Short mmCIF file of C-alpha atoms and ligand atoms in Angstrom, two decimals:
data_model
loop_
_atom_site.label_atom_id
_atom_site.label_comp_id
_atom_site.label_asym_id
_atom_site.label_seq_id
_atom_site.Cartn_x
_atom_site.Cartn_y
_atom_site.Cartn_z
CA MET A 189 62.94 113.88 -17.20
CA LYS A 190 60.90 111.50 -15.00
CA ASN A 191 61.10 112.14 -11.26
CA PHE A 192 59.88 110.65 -7.99
CA TYR A 193 59.48 111.35 -4.27
CA ILE A 194 59.59 108.59 -1.69
CA GLU A 195 58.71 108.53 2.01
CA THR A 196 59.50 105.56 4.22
CA PHE A 197 57.76 104.33 7.36
CA GLY A 198 58.64 101.45 9.67
CA CYS A 199 61.70 99.38 10.38
CA GLN A 200 65.27 99.24 9.11
CA MET A 201 64.26 96.53 6.62
CA ASN A 202 61.90 99.06 5.10
CA ALA A 203 64.53 101.81 5.17
CA HIS A 204 66.93 99.55 3.32
CA ASP A 205 64.24 98.37 0.88
CA SER A 206 63.69 102.03 0.03
CA GLU A 207 67.42 102.44 -0.66
CA LYS A 208 67.16 99.57 -3.13
CA VAL A 209 63.94 100.90 -4.66
CA ILE A 210 65.56 104.34 -5.10
CA GLY A 211 68.55 102.69 -6.82
CA THR A 212 66.21 100.75 -9.10
CA LEU A 213 64.22 103.87 -10.03
CA ILE A 214 67.37 105.81 -10.81
CA GLY A 215 68.49 102.86 -12.93
CA GLU A 216 65.20 103.21 -14.85
CA GLY A 217 65.91 106.85 -15.64
CA TYR A 218 64.08 108.61 -12.80
CA SER A 219 65.56 111.30 -10.59
CA GLN A 220 64.69 111.82 -6.93
CA VAL A 221 63.12 115.07 -5.71
CA PRO A 222 62.79 116.22 -2.09
CA THR A 223 59.06 117.06 -1.94
CA PRO A 224 55.90 115.31 -3.15
CA GLU A 225 54.66 118.59 -4.68
CA GLU A 226 57.31 118.62 -7.39
CA ALA A 227 57.16 114.87 -8.06
CA GLN A 228 55.40 113.05 -10.90
CA LEU A 229 55.64 109.74 -9.08
CA VAL A 230 55.00 109.63 -5.31
CA LEU A 231 55.86 106.44 -3.42
CA TYR A 232 55.06 105.55 0.18
CA ASN A 233 56.92 102.60 1.62
CA THR A 234 54.54 101.61 4.38
CA CYS A 235 54.48 99.79 7.72
CA SER A 236 51.57 97.93 9.29
CA ILE A 237 53.16 96.57 12.45
CA ARG A 238 50.70 98.47 14.64
CA ASP A 239 47.45 100.22 13.85
CA LYS A 240 49.04 103.65 14.38
CA ALA A 241 51.69 103.01 11.72
CA GLU A 242 49.03 101.99 9.23
CA GLN A 243 46.87 105.05 10.03
CA LYS A 244 49.81 107.35 9.28
CA VAL A 245 49.89 106.08 5.73
CA PHE A 246 46.18 106.56 5.12
CA ASN A 247 46.41 110.05 6.64
CA ARG A 248 49.17 110.84 4.18
CA LEU A 249 47.05 109.58 1.32
CA GLN A 250 44.13 111.78 2.43
CA GLN A 251 46.28 114.79 1.56
CA PHE A 252 46.18 113.66 -2.06
CA LYS A 253 42.42 113.37 -2.27
CA ARG A 254 42.11 116.52 -4.33
CA ASN A 255 45.60 117.43 -5.36
CA HIS A 256 46.86 114.43 -7.29
CA LYS A 257 45.78 115.05 -10.88
CA ASP A 258 49.21 115.14 -12.45
CA LYS A 259 50.78 112.54 -10.16
CA LYS A 260 50.95 108.80 -9.97
CA ILE A 261 50.76 107.45 -6.43
CA VAL A 262 52.35 104.15 -5.40
CA LEU A 263 51.99 102.19 -2.17
CA LEU A 264 54.87 99.87 -1.33
CA GLY A 265 55.65 97.66 1.64
CA CYS A 266 53.62 96.09 4.39
CA VAL A 267 50.32 98.01 4.10
CA ALA A 268 50.38 97.47 0.33
CA GLN A 269 50.84 93.73 0.81
CA GLN A 270 48.27 93.53 3.60
CA GLU A 271 45.52 95.59 1.97
CA GLY A 272 46.26 94.55 -1.63
CA GLU A 273 43.64 95.60 -4.17
CA ARG A 274 41.42 96.98 -1.37
CA VAL A 275 43.72 100.03 -1.48
CA PHE A 276 42.22 100.95 -4.86
CA GLU A 277 38.76 101.13 -3.24
CA ARG A 278 39.92 103.06 -0.17
CA ALA A 279 42.13 105.42 -2.14
CA PRO A 280 41.13 105.35 -5.84
CA PHE A 281 43.92 107.76 -6.85
CA VAL A 282 46.55 105.14 -5.95
CA SER A 283 47.62 103.42 -9.13
CA MET A 284 50.09 100.80 -7.95
CA VAL A 285 50.41 98.56 -4.86
CA CYS A 286 53.44 96.37 -4.40
CA GLY A 287 54.69 94.29 -1.47
CA SER A 288 58.34 93.71 -0.68
CA ALA A 289 58.37 90.14 -2.02
CA SER A 290 57.66 91.55 -5.51
CA TYR A 291 60.24 94.34 -5.67
CA ASN A 292 62.38 92.53 -8.17
CA GLN A 293 59.47 92.99 -10.62
CA LEU A 294 59.55 96.77 -10.16
CA PRO A 295 61.06 97.69 -13.56
CA ALA A 296 58.29 95.83 -15.42
CA MET A 297 55.64 97.31 -13.12
CA LEU A 298 56.95 100.83 -13.74
CA VAL A 299 56.54 100.29 -17.48
CA GLN A 300 52.90 99.29 -16.91
CA LEU A 301 52.41 102.39 -14.80
CA GLU A 302 53.97 104.64 -17.44
CA THR A 303 51.76 103.21 -20.17
CA GLY A 304 48.70 104.34 -18.23
CA ASN A 305 47.67 101.20 -16.35
CA LYS A 306 45.73 102.52 -13.34
CA ARG A 307 45.79 99.38 -11.19
CA VAL A 308 49.23 97.85 -11.25
CA THR A 309 49.80 95.17 -8.60
CA GLY A 310 52.75 93.16 -7.26
CA LEU A 311 51.25 91.12 -4.45
CA SER A 312 52.56 87.60 -4.86
CA LEU A 313 54.28 86.16 -1.78
CA ASP A 314 55.13 83.07 -3.72
CA THR A 315 58.77 83.87 -4.31
CA GLU A 316 62.07 82.16 -3.72
CA ASP A 317 64.05 85.23 -4.72
CA THR A 318 65.48 88.00 -2.64
CA PHE A 319 65.60 91.60 -3.83
CA ASP A 320 69.25 91.87 -4.78
CA THR A 321 70.28 94.92 -6.70
CA PRO A 322 73.65 96.55 -7.13
CA LEU A 323 71.73 99.79 -7.65
CA THR A 324 71.34 100.70 -4.00
CA ARG A 325 71.24 104.40 -3.12
CA ARG A 326 72.63 104.35 0.44
CA GLU A 327 71.73 107.22 2.75
CA ASN A 328 74.34 106.94 5.48
CA PRO A 329 77.94 107.46 4.35
CA HIS A 330 79.50 105.32 7.12
CA ARG A 331 77.03 102.60 8.05
CA ALA A 332 75.56 100.36 5.37
CA TYR A 333 72.75 97.84 5.62
CA ILE A 334 73.01 94.40 4.06
CA THR A 335 69.96 92.15 3.90
CA ILE A 336 70.92 88.55 4.65
CA ILE A 337 67.47 87.01 4.99
CA GLU A 338 64.01 88.17 3.92
CA GLY A 339 60.60 87.14 5.22
CA CYS A 340 59.71 85.24 8.37
CA ASP A 341 58.69 81.63 9.03
CA LYS A 342 57.58 82.15 12.63
CA SER A 343 53.94 82.80 13.40
CA CYS A 344 53.83 84.99 16.48
CA ALA A 345 50.15 85.40 17.27
CA TYR A 346 50.23 89.23 17.19
CA CYS A 347 52.41 89.81 14.13
CA VAL A 348 51.60 90.82 10.56
CA VAL A 349 55.10 90.28 9.21
CA PRO A 350 54.67 86.67 8.04
CA PHE A 351 51.70 87.93 5.98
CA THR A 352 53.39 91.05 4.65
CA ARG A 353 56.90 89.79 3.93
CA GLY A 354 56.28 86.18 3.06
CA PRO A 355 58.37 83.08 3.81
CA GLU A 356 62.06 83.11 4.74
CA ARG A 357 64.64 83.37 1.94
CA SER A 358 68.36 83.54 2.78
CA ARG A 359 70.97 85.02 0.46
CA THR A 360 74.12 83.08 -0.37
CA SER A 361 77.12 83.85 1.82
CA THR A 362 79.08 84.66 -1.34
CA SER A 363 76.73 87.44 -2.35
CA VAL A 364 76.64 88.82 1.21
CA LEU A 365 80.45 88.83 1.46
CA ASP A 366 80.83 90.34 -2.04
CA GLU A 367 78.53 93.16 -0.99
CA ALA A 368 80.47 93.67 2.26
CA ARG A 369 83.76 93.88 0.32
CA ARG A 370 82.30 96.34 -2.18
CA LEU A 371 81.04 98.48 0.70
CA ALA A 372 84.42 98.41 2.44
CA ASP A 373 86.07 99.46 -0.85
CA ALA A 374 83.57 102.32 -1.12
CA GLY A 375 84.61 103.57 2.34
CA TYR A 376 81.95 102.13 4.64
CA SER A 377 83.39 100.91 7.93
CA GLU A 378 80.20 99.70 9.63
CA ILE A 379 77.83 97.05 8.36
CA GLN A 380 74.43 96.20 9.75
CA LEU A 381 73.14 92.76 8.78
CA LEU A 382 69.37 92.79 8.40
CA GLY A 383 66.56 90.29 8.54
CA GLN A 384 63.28 89.74 10.39
CA ASN A 385 65.03 86.83 12.07
CA VAL A 386 68.74 86.85 11.25
CA ASN A 387 69.38 83.89 13.56
CA SER A 388 67.59 81.48 11.26
CA TYR A 389 69.92 82.44 8.39
CA ARG A 390 71.04 79.39 6.44
CA ASP A 391 73.34 79.73 3.44
CA PRO A 392 71.46 78.20 0.48
CA SER A 393 74.75 77.36 -1.28
CA PRO A 394 76.68 74.15 -0.49
CA THR A 395 78.79 76.05 2.07
CA GLY A 396 75.69 75.83 4.27
CA TRP A 397 76.85 78.43 6.79
CA ASP A 398 74.67 79.33 9.74
CA PHE A 399 74.31 82.86 11.10
CA ALA A 400 77.27 82.74 13.52
CA GLN A 401 79.60 81.69 10.69
CA LEU A 402 78.35 84.40 8.36
CA LEU A 403 78.59 87.03 11.09
CA ASP A 404 82.17 86.11 11.86
CA ALA A 405 83.14 86.15 8.16
CA VAL A 406 81.62 89.61 7.60
CA GLY A 407 83.56 90.83 10.64
CA ARG A 408 86.76 89.67 8.96
CA VAL A 409 86.26 91.62 5.72
CA GLU A 410 89.16 94.00 5.37
CA GLY A 411 88.18 97.61 6.09
CA ILE A 412 85.08 96.70 8.11
CA ARG A 413 85.47 97.80 11.73
CA ARG A 414 81.98 97.27 13.06
CA VAL A 415 79.29 94.71 12.35
CA ARG A 416 75.82 94.85 13.89
CA PHE A 417 72.78 92.70 13.28
CA THR A 418 69.06 92.94 13.78
CA THR A 419 66.73 91.40 14.64
CA SER A 420 67.16 88.24 16.66
CA HIS A 421 64.60 85.66 17.71
CA PRO A 422 65.39 84.05 21.09
CA ARG A 423 64.38 80.59 19.89
CA ASP A 424 67.07 80.61 17.17
CA PHE A 425 69.67 82.56 19.14
CA VAL A 426 72.46 80.07 19.83
CA LYS A 427 75.64 80.20 21.91
CA PRO A 428 78.04 80.27 18.90
CA ILE A 429 76.78 83.82 18.18
CA ILE A 430 78.12 84.93 21.58
CA ASP A 431 81.34 83.00 21.00
CA ALA A 432 81.80 84.82 17.68
CA ILE A 433 81.33 88.20 19.40
CA ASP A 434 83.79 87.19 22.10
CA GLU A 435 86.43 86.24 19.56
CA ASN A 436 86.03 88.91 16.93
CA PRO A 437 86.36 92.52 18.17
CA ASN A 438 84.90 93.84 14.91
CA LEU A 439 81.53 92.40 15.93
CA CYS A 440 79.77 95.01 18.05
CA ASN A 441 79.04 94.06 21.64
CA HIS A 442 75.33 94.70 21.36
CA VAL A 443 72.47 92.23 20.95
CA HIS A 444 68.83 93.20 20.44
CA LEU A 445 66.83 90.23 21.70
CA PRO A 446 63.08 90.93 21.86
CA VAL A 447 61.49 89.08 24.79
CA GLN A 448 57.93 90.53 24.44
CA SER A 449 56.80 89.21 27.86
CA GLY A 450 58.25 87.81 31.07
CA SER A 451 55.37 85.37 31.57
CA THR A 452 55.76 81.90 30.08
CA ARG A 453 51.97 81.64 29.92
CA VAL A 454 51.75 84.80 27.77
CA LEU A 455 54.75 83.76 25.67
CA ASP A 456 52.92 80.54 24.94
CA ALA A 457 49.76 82.43 23.95
CA MET A 458 51.94 84.65 21.75
CA ARG A 459 53.38 81.48 20.13
CA ARG A 460 56.90 82.70 20.79
CA LEU A 461 58.33 79.15 21.03
CA TYR A 462 60.42 79.78 24.16
CA THR A 463 59.83 80.00 27.91
CA ARG A 464 61.00 82.67 30.31
CA ASP A 465 63.72 80.26 31.52
CA GLN A 466 64.97 79.60 28.00
CA TYR A 467 65.14 83.33 27.36
CA MET A 468 67.02 83.84 30.63
CA ARG A 469 69.56 81.18 29.65
CA ARG A 470 70.48 83.31 26.62
CA ILE A 471 70.84 86.33 28.89
CA GLU A 472 73.19 84.31 31.11
CA TRP A 473 75.36 83.42 28.09
CA MET A 474 75.68 87.09 27.27
CA LYS A 475 76.39 88.15 30.84
CA ALA A 476 79.06 85.44 31.12
CA ALA A 477 80.79 86.60 27.91
CA ARG A 478 84.27 88.12 28.10
CA ARG A 479 83.04 91.25 26.35
CA ASP A 480 80.58 93.61 27.98
CA ILE A 481 77.60 92.95 25.73
CA ALA A 482 74.78 95.52 25.78
CA ILE A 483 71.37 93.87 25.64
CA THR A 484 68.22 95.58 24.39
CA THR A 485 64.70 94.28 23.97
CA ASP A 486 61.09 94.80 22.85
CA ILE A 487 58.11 94.43 25.19
CA ILE A 488 54.42 94.18 24.34
CA VAL A 489 52.04 95.01 27.17
CA GLY A 490 48.35 94.11 27.24
CA PHE A 491 48.40 91.04 25.01
CA PRO A 492 44.90 89.46 25.24
CA GLY A 493 44.54 87.65 28.56
CA GLU A 494 47.61 89.25 30.18
CA THR A 495 46.73 89.29 33.90
CA GLU A 496 48.17 91.57 36.53
CA SER A 497 50.35 88.70 37.68
CA ASP A 498 51.61 88.03 34.10
CA PHE A 499 52.47 91.70 33.90
CA GLU A 500 54.32 91.48 37.24
CA GLU A 501 56.42 88.73 35.69
CA THR A 502 57.43 91.06 32.88
CA LEU A 503 58.45 93.64 35.46
CA SER A 504 60.46 91.07 37.39
CA LEU A 505 62.24 90.00 34.20
CA LEU A 506 63.14 93.62 33.48
CA ARG A 507 64.55 93.98 37.01
CA GLU A 508 66.49 90.74 36.64
CA VAL A 509 68.03 91.46 33.24
CA GLU A 510 68.53 95.23 33.52
CA PHE A 511 68.40 95.91 29.78
CA ASP A 512 70.46 98.70 28.25
CA ALA A 513 67.42 99.93 26.34
CA LEU A 514 63.89 98.84 25.72
CA PHE A 515 61.19 99.48 23.12
CA GLY A 516 57.78 99.13 24.72
CA PHE A 517 54.50 98.76 22.83
CA LYS A 518 50.83 98.43 23.66
CA TYR A 519 49.37 95.37 21.98
CA SER A 520 47.63 96.39 18.76
CA ARG A 521 45.13 94.13 16.95
CA ARG A 522 46.30 93.37 13.42
CA PRO A 523 44.43 91.91 10.45
CA ASN A 524 44.93 88.21 9.62
CA THR A 525 46.82 87.47 12.84
CA PRO A 526 45.87 84.52 15.10
CA ALA A 527 45.54 86.79 18.17
CA LEU A 528 42.54 88.54 16.55
CA ALA A 529 40.41 85.56 17.57
CA LEU A 530 41.38 85.79 21.25
CA ASP A 531 38.86 87.08 23.76
CA ASP A 532 39.80 88.99 26.83
CA GLN A 533 41.20 92.10 25.24
CA ILE A 534 42.85 94.44 27.75
CA PRO A 535 41.22 97.91 27.95
CA GLU A 536 43.20 100.73 26.35
CA GLU A 537 43.63 102.68 29.64
CA GLU A 538 45.05 99.58 31.29
CA LYS A 539 47.53 99.06 28.43
CA THR A 540 48.55 102.69 28.77
CA ARG A 541 49.08 102.28 32.51
CA ARG A 542 51.17 99.13 32.07
CA LEU A 543 53.31 100.67 29.34
CA GLN A 544 53.97 103.79 31.40
CA PHE A 545 54.96 101.62 34.35
CA VAL A 546 57.43 99.67 32.17
CA LEU A 547 58.94 102.82 30.70
CA ASP A 548 59.32 104.55 34.08
CA MET A 549 60.98 101.50 35.58
CA GLN A 550 63.30 101.07 32.62
CA ARG A 551 64.32 104.72 32.83
CA GLU A 552 65.50 104.20 36.41
CA ILE A 553 67.44 101.10 35.35
CA GLN A 554 69.15 102.96 32.50
CA LEU A 555 70.04 105.90 34.73
CA ARG A 556 71.63 103.54 37.21
CA ARG A 557 73.45 101.50 34.59
CA HIS A 558 74.73 104.52 32.72
CA ALA A 559 76.07 106.14 35.91
CA SER A 560 78.59 103.29 36.05
CA TYR A 561 79.97 104.38 32.64
CA VAL A 562 81.36 107.65 34.01
CA GLY A 563 85.14 107.51 33.78
CA ARG A 564 85.15 104.78 31.11
CA VAL A 565 86.81 105.40 27.75
CA GLU A 566 84.70 104.26 24.80
CA GLU A 567 85.54 104.12 21.11
CA CYS A 568 82.97 106.09 19.10
CA LEU A 569 82.12 106.28 15.45
CA VAL A 570 81.37 109.97 14.90
CA GLU A 571 77.96 110.20 13.25
CA GLY A 572 77.09 113.88 13.45
CA PHE A 573 77.63 117.33 14.88
CA ASN A 574 75.10 119.25 16.96
CA LYS A 575 75.49 122.92 16.08
CA ALA A 576 73.28 124.07 18.96
CA THR A 577 75.41 122.41 21.65
CA GLY A 578 78.74 122.34 19.80
CA GLN A 579 78.95 118.62 20.51
CA TRP A 580 79.91 115.78 18.22
CA ILE A 581 77.51 112.85 18.21
CA GLY A 582 79.29 109.54 18.67
CA ARG A 583 78.04 105.97 18.74
CA THR A 584 79.70 103.34 20.89
CA SER A 585 80.09 99.70 19.91
CA GLN A 586 77.29 98.99 22.41
CA HIS A 587 75.11 101.32 20.30
CA LYS A 588 74.91 104.02 22.94
CA THR A 589 74.87 107.68 21.95
CA LEU A 590 77.90 109.46 23.40
CA ASN A 591 77.95 113.24 22.78
CA PHE A 592 81.31 114.88 23.25
CA LEU A 593 83.24 118.09 23.01
CA ARG A 594 86.56 118.28 21.32
CA PRO A 595 87.96 121.65 22.25
CA ALA A 596 90.80 123.23 20.32
CA SER A 597 90.07 121.51 17.05
CA ALA A 598 87.85 122.28 14.13
CA ASP A 599 88.71 119.07 12.27
CA ASP A 600 85.88 117.28 10.57
CA LEU A 601 85.49 114.13 12.63
CA LEU A 602 82.51 112.69 10.75
CA GLY A 603 83.01 109.03 9.99
CA GLN A 604 86.10 108.76 12.16
CA TYR A 605 86.68 106.58 15.20
CA VAL A 606 87.75 108.44 18.33
CA ASP A 607 88.20 107.57 22.01
CA VAL A 608 85.94 109.43 24.38
CA ARG A 609 86.01 109.52 28.18
CA VAL A 610 82.50 109.51 29.66
CA THR A 611 81.98 112.42 32.07
CA ARG A 612 78.20 112.44 32.55
CA ALA A 613 75.38 109.98 32.07
CA GLY A 614 71.68 110.36 31.34
CA ALA A 615 69.00 107.72 30.85
CA ASN A 616 69.25 107.76 27.07
CA SER A 617 72.72 109.04 26.28
CA LEU A 618 76.18 109.71 27.63
CA VAL A 619 78.34 112.85 27.54
CA GLY A 620 82.11 112.90 27.40
CA GLU A 621 85.37 114.38 26.20
CA CYS A 622 87.55 113.22 23.38
CA VAL A 623 90.87 111.88 24.60
CA ASN A 624 92.73 111.61 21.28
N1 5AD B 10 51.16 95.07 18.69
C1 5AD B 10 52.12 95.68 19.43
N2 5AD B 10 53.44 95.52 19.20
C2 5AD B 10 53.80 94.71 18.19
N3 5AD B 10 55.02 94.36 17.74
C3 5AD B 10 54.85 93.54 16.69
N4 5AD B 10 53.55 93.33 16.45
C4 5AD B 10 52.87 94.05 17.38
C5 5AD B 10 51.49 94.25 17.66
N5 5AD B 10 50.53 93.66 16.94
C6 5AD B 10 56.27 94.82 18.35
C7 5AD B 10 57.10 93.65 18.86
C8 5AD B 10 58.21 93.56 17.87
C9 5AD B 10 58.38 95.01 17.47
C10 5AD B 10 59.11 95.23 16.20
O1 5AD B 10 57.05 95.47 17.38
O2 5AD B 10 57.59 94.00 20.14
O3 5AD B 10 59.38 92.99 18.42
FE1 SF4 B 11 56.59 97.52 9.68
FE2 SF4 B 11 57.10 94.96 10.24
FE3 SF4 B 11 56.78 95.70 7.75
FE4 SF4 B 11 58.96 96.46 9.09
S1 SF4 B 11 58.35 94.35 8.52
S2 SF4 B 11 57.71 97.74 7.80
S3 SF4 B 11 58.10 96.79 11.13
S4 SF4 B 11 55.24 95.76 9.35
#
């Protein structure tokens, strides 16, 4: 019996790619094992978004320096695509590198690997295909990912993704809806639509749907109660998306809209293709919506040339918007990217200071915002149970964690939807009591 171990780094796209890779491997007669020690085939699905993520992978590979004799080691994903055949020099015991645009060639590549080829590669970005496979081994029993668009056609000056995931390819709306129906039949009630930039989705079939139309249609699939999507690009984020959320209660009232910086000058240097004002217009649409839409974002501090006054503009944007949550990052220099050529790098200590300032400020904002939730009743999908605290872990439509007690019942609530009254609020989660 052939077996494999896989470890995944990086974003939800990568997590879902791994689910498809696992399905493909099982389809080829492999079985999955829980540790690399017992595996014949060890796969790392890698991320290179920041230097730290890439280092993690090479640290992992170091562990195999001596102890790899009876194993074949495979690098998948963004580091594989970015480093290509250089991986074989850096880590000679790796015998296959394959980027995400080549995953539909995996079965043939596995045959090469099995027949003893020590340098198998799948590095072409020249593809029009998406990686569609019915053989997806899904990890979460309630929430399922569906890829609607792969790759990215933007060229943000700091970002490796256009180099690691290739050009944009959208799936047909028919295949997306078929998958959503199959998932609903299999008992999934929540769908998360995935893409590097879901807003530029364009149905390649004659239907020609845009993202708002696809989103609405997925939200109308029978049995689906929640639809989320990630990630959005402000430039392609149009009003009809908000209208769809307003009209279709199955679409979750949460939008992740990465702004990166509050300074139009920095946004221009980042090649983000929008100004601060244009971003703020999208925020106004959301705040004017009938539904209470939670808004989250990503921020990069210390992009080359970011002055103290640019940074102040980011802080003022955060105060103006009052995001529900924020992911903050220090700018990290990445291979191949246009920003590599920029002078005026910001010193590491200064980046650290700016990031800490952002995070501290955001924490205050979240504490204040969340305090206003006390007394509200929120519908939660129950995602887990915390034995230590005796609390169920729920997720609201706005994607907030709401932990709650349900005294006098030992029922298994996992996967169910329950109403919870919020009784306490912290910066990162809410606490409440089940009311039904
Ligand atoms: N340095 C720091 N952060 C980055 N991101 C993307 N590339 C970089 C980089 N080179 C952040 C952006 C993006 C998130 C997924 O990662 O904020 O939205
Ligand atoms: Fe990491 Fe970006 Fe690749 Fe996702 S697409 S794995 S975040 S580099």
